[in-house]
Short mmCIF file of C-alpha atoms and ligand atoms in Angstrom, two decimals:
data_model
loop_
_atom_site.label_atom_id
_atom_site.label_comp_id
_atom_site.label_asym_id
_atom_site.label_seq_id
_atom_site.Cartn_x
_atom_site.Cartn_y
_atom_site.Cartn_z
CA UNK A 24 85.61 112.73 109.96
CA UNK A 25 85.48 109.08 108.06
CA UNK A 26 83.93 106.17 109.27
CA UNK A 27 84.94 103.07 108.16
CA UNK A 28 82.43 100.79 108.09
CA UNK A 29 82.22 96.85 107.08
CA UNK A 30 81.44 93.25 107.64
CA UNK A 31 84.31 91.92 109.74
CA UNK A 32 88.04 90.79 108.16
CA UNK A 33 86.49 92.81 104.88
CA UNK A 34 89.47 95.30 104.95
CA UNK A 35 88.58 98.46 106.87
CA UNK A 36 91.95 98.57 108.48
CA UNK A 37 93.65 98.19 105.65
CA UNK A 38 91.08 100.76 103.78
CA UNK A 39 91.18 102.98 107.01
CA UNK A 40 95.40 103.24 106.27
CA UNK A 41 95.45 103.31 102.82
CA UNK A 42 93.39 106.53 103.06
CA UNK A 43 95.26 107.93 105.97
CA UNK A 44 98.74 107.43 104.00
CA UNK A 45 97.13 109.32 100.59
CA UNK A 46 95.68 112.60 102.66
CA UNK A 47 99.06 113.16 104.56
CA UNK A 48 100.89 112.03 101.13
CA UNK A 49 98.75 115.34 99.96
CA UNK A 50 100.16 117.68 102.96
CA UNK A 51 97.26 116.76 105.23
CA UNK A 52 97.42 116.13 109.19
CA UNK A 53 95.21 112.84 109.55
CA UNK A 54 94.89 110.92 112.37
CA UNK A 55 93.32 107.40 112.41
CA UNK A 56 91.26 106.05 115.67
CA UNK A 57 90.71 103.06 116.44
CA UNK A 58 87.69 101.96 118.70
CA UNK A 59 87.72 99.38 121.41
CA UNK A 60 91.02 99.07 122.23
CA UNK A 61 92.26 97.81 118.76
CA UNK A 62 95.84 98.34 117.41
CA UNK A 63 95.70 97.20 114.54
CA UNK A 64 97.32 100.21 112.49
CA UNK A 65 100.71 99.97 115.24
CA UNK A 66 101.07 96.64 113.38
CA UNK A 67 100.44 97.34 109.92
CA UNK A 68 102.79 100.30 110.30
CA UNK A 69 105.18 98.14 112.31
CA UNK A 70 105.42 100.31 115.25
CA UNK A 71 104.74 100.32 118.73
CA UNK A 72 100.88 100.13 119.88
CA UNK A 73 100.14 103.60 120.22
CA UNK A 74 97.51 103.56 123.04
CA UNK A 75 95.41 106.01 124.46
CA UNK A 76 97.42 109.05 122.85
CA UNK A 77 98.11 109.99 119.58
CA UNK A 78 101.00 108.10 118.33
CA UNK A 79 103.43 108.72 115.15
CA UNK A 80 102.48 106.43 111.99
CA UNK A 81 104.43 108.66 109.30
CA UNK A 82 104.94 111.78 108.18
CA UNK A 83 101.15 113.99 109.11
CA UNK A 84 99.65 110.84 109.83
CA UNK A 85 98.84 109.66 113.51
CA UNK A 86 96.84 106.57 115.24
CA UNK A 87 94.99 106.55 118.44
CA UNK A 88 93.16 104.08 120.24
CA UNK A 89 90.44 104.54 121.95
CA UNK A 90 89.74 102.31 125.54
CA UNK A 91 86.16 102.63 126.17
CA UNK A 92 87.46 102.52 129.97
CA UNK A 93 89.86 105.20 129.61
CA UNK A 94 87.66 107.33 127.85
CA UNK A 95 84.80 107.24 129.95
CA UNK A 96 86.74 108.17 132.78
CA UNK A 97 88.20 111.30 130.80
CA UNK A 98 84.88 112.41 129.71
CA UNK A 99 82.49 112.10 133.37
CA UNK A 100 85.48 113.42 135.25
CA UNK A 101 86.85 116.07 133.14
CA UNK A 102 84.17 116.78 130.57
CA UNK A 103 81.36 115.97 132.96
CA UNK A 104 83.08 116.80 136.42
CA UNK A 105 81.73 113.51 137.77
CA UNK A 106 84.46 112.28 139.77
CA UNK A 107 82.31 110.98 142.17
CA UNK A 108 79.77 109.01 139.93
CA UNK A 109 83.35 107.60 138.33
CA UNK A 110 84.45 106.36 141.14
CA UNK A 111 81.02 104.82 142.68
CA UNK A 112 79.69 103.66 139.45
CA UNK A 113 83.15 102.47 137.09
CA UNK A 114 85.28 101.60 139.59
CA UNK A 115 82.25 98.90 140.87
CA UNK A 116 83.25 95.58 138.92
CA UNK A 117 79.60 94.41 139.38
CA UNK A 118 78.19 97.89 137.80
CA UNK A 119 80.55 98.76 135.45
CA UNK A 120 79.35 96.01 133.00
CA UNK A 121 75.89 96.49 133.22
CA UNK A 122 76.01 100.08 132.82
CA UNK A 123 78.03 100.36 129.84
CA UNK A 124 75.80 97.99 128.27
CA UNK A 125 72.91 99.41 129.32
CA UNK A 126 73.66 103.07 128.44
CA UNK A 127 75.73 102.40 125.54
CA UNK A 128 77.74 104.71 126.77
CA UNK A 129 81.04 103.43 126.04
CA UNK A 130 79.78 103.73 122.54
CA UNK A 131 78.66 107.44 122.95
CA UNK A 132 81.97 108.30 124.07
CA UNK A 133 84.20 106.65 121.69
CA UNK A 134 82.30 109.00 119.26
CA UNK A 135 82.65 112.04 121.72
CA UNK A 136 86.23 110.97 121.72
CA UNK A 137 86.52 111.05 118.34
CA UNK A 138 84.51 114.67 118.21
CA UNK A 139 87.36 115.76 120.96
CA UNK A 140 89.80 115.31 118.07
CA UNK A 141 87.36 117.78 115.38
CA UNK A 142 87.42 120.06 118.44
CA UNK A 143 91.14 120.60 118.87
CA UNK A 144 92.93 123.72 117.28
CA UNK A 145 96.77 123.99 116.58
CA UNK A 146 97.39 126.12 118.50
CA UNK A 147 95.93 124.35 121.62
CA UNK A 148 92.70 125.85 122.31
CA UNK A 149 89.78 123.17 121.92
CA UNK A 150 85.90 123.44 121.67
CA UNK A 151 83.00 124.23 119.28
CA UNK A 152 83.46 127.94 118.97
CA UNK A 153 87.32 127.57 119.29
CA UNK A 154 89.12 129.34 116.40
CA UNK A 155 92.14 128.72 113.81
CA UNK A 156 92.91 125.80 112.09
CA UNK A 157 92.32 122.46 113.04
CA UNK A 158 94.92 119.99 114.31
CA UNK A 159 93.72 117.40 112.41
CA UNK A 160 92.46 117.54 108.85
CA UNK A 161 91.26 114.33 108.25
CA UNK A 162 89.79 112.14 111.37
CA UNK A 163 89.55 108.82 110.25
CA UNK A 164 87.78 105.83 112.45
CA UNK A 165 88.89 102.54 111.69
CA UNK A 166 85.13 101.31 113.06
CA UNK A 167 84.63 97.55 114.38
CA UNK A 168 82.55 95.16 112.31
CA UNK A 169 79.01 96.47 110.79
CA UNK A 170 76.55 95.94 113.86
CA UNK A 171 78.97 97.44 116.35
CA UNK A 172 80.22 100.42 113.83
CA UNK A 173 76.35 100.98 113.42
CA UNK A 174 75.33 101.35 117.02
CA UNK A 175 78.45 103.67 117.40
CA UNK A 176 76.52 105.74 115.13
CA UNK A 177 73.58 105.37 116.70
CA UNK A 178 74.52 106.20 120.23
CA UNK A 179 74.24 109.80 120.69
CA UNK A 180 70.33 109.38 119.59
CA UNK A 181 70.23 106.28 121.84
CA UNK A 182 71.48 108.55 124.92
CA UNK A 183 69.16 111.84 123.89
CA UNK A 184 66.12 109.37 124.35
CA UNK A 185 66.90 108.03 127.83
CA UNK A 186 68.40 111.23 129.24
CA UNK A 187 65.75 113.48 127.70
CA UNK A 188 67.96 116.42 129.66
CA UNK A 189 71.41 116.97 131.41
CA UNK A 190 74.48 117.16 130.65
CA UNK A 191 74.54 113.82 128.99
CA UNK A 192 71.65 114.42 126.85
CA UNK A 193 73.60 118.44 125.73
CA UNK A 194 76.96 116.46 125.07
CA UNK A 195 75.01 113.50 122.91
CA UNK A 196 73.12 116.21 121.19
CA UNK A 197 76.41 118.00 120.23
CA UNK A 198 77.85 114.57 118.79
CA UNK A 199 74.33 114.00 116.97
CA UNK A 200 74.78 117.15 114.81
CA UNK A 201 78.62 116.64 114.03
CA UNK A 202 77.73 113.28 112.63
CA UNK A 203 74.62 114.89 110.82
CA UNK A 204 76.65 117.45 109.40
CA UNK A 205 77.82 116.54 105.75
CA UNK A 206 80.60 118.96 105.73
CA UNK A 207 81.99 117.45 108.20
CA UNK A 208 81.36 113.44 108.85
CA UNK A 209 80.96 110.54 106.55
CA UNK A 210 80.75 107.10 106.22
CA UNK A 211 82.96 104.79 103.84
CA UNK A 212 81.18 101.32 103.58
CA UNK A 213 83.91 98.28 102.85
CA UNK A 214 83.02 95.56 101.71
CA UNK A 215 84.32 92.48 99.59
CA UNK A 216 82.86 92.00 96.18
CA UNK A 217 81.21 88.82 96.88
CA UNK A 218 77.59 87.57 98.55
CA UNK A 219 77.32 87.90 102.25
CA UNK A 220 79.16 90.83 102.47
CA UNK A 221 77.70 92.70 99.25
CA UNK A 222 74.50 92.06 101.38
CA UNK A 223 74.99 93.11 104.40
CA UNK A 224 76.60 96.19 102.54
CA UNK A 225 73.15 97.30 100.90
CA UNK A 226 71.41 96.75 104.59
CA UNK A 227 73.93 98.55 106.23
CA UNK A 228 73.26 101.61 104.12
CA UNK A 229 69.83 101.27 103.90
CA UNK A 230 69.47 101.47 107.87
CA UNK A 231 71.92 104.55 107.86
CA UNK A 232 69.76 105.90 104.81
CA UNK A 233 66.41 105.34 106.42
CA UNK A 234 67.82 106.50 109.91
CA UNK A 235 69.29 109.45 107.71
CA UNK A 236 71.72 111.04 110.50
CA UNK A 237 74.84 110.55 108.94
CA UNK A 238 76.07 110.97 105.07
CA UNK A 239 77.37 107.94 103.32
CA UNK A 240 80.44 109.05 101.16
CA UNK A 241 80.80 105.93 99.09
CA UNK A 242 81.71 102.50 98.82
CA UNK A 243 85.04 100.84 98.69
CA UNK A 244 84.91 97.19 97.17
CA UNK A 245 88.08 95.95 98.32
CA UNK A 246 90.15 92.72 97.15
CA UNK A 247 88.34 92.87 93.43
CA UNK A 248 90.52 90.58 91.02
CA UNK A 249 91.67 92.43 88.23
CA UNK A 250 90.21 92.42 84.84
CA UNK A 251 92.04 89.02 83.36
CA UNK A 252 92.90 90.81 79.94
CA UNK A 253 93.81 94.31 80.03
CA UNK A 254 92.70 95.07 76.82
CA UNK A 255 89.29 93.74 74.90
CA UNK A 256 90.94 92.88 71.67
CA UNK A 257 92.75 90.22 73.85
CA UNK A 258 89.40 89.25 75.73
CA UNK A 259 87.76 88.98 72.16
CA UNK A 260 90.66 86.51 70.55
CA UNK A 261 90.47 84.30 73.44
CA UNK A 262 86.55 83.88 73.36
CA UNK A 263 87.16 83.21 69.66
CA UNK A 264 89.73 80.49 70.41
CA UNK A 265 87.40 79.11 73.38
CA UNK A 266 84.27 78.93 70.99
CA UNK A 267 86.66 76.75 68.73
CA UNK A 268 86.94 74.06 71.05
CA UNK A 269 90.39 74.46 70.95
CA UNK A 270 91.91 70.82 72.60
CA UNK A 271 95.11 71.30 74.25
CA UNK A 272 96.99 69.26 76.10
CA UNK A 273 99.84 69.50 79.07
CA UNK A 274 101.26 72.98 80.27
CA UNK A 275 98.68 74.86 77.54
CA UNK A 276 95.68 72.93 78.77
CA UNK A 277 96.52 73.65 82.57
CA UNK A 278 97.25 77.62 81.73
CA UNK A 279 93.85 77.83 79.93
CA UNK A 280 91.91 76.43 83.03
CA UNK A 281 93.52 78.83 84.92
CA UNK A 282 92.42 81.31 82.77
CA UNK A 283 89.07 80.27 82.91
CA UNK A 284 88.97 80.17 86.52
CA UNK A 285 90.20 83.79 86.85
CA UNK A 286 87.40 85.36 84.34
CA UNK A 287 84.73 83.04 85.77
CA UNK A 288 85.88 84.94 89.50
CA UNK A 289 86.23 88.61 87.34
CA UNK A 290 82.68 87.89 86.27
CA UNK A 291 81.46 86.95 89.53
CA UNK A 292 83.33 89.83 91.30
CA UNK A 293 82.03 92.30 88.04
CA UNK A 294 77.97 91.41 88.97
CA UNK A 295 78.10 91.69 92.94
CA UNK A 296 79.62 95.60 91.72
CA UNK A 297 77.17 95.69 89.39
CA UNK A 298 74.27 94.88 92.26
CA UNK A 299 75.81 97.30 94.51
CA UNK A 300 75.95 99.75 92.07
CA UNK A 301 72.02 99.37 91.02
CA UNK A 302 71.01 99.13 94.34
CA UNK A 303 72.53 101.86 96.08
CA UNK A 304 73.73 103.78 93.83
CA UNK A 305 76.62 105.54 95.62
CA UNK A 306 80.13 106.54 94.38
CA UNK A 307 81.94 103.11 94.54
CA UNK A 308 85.76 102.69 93.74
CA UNK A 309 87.56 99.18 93.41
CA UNK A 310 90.67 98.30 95.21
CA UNK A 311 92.96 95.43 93.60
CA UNK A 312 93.64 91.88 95.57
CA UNK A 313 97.16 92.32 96.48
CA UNK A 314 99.08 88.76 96.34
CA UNK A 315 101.25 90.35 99.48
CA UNK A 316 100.27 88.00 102.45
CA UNK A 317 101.11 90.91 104.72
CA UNK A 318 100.43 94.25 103.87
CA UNK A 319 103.39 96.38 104.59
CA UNK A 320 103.51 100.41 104.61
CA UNK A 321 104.17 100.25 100.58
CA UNK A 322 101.77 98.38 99.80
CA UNK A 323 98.99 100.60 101.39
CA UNK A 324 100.67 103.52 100.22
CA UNK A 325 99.66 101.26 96.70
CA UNK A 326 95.87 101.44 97.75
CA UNK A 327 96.29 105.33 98.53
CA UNK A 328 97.45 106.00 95.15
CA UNK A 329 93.95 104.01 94.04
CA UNK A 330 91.63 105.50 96.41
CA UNK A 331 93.25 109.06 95.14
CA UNK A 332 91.25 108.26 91.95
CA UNK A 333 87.94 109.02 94.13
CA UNK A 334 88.66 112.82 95.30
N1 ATP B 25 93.40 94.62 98.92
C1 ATP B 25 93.94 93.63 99.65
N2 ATP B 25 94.80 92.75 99.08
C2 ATP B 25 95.33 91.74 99.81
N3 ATP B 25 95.09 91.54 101.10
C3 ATP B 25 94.24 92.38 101.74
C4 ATP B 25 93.62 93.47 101.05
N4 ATP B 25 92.85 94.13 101.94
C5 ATP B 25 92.97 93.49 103.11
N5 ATP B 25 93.82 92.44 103.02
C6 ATP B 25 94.16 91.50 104.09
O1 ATP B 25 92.95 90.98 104.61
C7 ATP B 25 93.00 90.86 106.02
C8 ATP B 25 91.86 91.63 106.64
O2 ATP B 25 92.06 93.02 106.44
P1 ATP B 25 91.74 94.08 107.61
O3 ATP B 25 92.43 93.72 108.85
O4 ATP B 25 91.97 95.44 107.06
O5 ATP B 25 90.17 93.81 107.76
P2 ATP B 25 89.19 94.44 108.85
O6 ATP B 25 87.89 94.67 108.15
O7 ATP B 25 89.83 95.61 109.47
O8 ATP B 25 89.07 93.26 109.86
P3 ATP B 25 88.44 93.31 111.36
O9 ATP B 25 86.96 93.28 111.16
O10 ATP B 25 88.99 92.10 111.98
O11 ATP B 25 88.92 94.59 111.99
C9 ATP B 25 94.39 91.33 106.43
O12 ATP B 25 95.21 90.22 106.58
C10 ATP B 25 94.85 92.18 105.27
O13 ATP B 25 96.24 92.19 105.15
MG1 MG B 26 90.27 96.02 111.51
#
């Protein structure tokens, strides 16, 4: 299981897809969840929102999204057998708010949602101990922005400490040691190679370091511009001709500012890596800016192909 984690509008859809398109280009059955209700992978696909059940991207690769309400309903009634505490406590419009927000349960079961999806077999059977190969090889969860993705994470702790004991407290204790488990769960941290999000990139991981229940897999810096000259004999000859005071006028002038402008964003984009780099060291792979306004099934298949680079 992946979790993709970022600032919001940083890319984790778009991350979340790219790496769901290389593992079933590879022969692997993935399946990308989306929390909250989002369906945001029916569009970039161009397909119909897939809802509540898995739903057909491409070849191996499959989107659900996950409705807190739905869920929770699945999990007390059939996980739980609660249909009475359902129906007195969820189905109470005055209730229903303040206990989800209290418990933070809707989080807790998005993640045992997501765990429900680890737990299913091929060849139907389901569970822990269950045996055979899994349906899904790769469980990827497109996670909303960095506080929210965080207390996701956090919720099966959050419900051990005010249960104590219970069913509840057994299910959140199973989740707890999934995520814990570094065979199994990790977290990819997106973010876009500039300030704010750089920053709240290193806190993000620090928290998740100093909480240390789940295992950071790396860092994707999405939307980097690309190295202006592709080779540094070029870069050298035009620092030459710059240090010349070269004056040109008309088309030349405006093509040099240009230039400038793009290596003076390069540079920029080259030390927030750099910072990320020193300060967390973690694995950390750069995804190109694409000039496509919208992305379409190519050109994440594109980012795949870079991401493959990692593993
Ligand atoms: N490498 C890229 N090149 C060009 N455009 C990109 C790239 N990555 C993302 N985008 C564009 O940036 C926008 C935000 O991307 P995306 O929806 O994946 O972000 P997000 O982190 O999932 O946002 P949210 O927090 O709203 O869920 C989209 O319009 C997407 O097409
Ligand atoms: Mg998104």
């Amino acid at each position: 299981m992946l979790f993709v984690l970022g600032k919001g509008g940083v890319g984790k859809s778009v991350v979340s897809a790219s790496l769901g398109l290389l593992a079933a280009e590879r022969g692997r059955r993935a399946i990308i969840t989306e929390a909250a209700g989002a369906e945001t992978m029916a569009a970039l696909f161009d397909r119909e929102p897939v809802g509540y059940t898995p739903g057909r991207l491409a070849t191996n690769l499959q989107a659900l999204s996950i409705q807190p309400g739905a869920a929770v309903e699945e999990y007390l009634v059939r996980t739980l057998k609660f249909r009475l505490v359902y129906e007195m406590v969820f189905r109470n419009r005055f209730v229903e708010p303040f206990m989800s927000a209290v418990m933070g349960l809707s989080d807790l079961i998005t993640v045992g949602k997501v765990m429900d999806l680890e737990w299913e077999r091929v060849d139907g059977s389901f569970g822990p101990d269950a045996e055979g190969p899994n349906k899904y090889d790769l469980i990827i969860v497109d996670s909303p922005a960095t506080g929210h993705g965080l207390s996701l994470l956090r919720s099966p702790q959050a419900m051990m400490d005010v249960t104590r004991v219970g069913p509840l407290f057994n299910n959140a204790r199973l989740i707890r040691d999934l995520l814990a488990d570094e065979q199994k769960t990790g977290v990819v941290l997106v973010t876009l190679a500039e300030d704010m999000p750089v920053s709240e990139t290193i806190q993000a991981a620090t928290e998740l370091r100093e909480r240390g229940n789940v295992h950071i897999s790396g860092i994707v810096v999405n939307g980097v511009v690309p190295p202006v000259f592709d080779d540094p004999a070029t870069a050298e000859c035009w620092d030459r001709v710059r240090r010349q005071g070269l004056e040109l006028g008309g088309a030349a002038a405006e093509s040099v500012r240009d230039a400038e402008r793009s290596l003076r964003d390069r540079n920029r984009a080259e030390e927030h890596i750099a910072r990320l780099r020193e300060t967390l060291g973690l694995p950390l792979i750069e995804l190109p800016l694409l000039s496509k306004r919208d992305l379409d099934a190519k050109a994440l298949a594109e980012l795949g192909t870079v991401l493959g680079a990692w593993s």
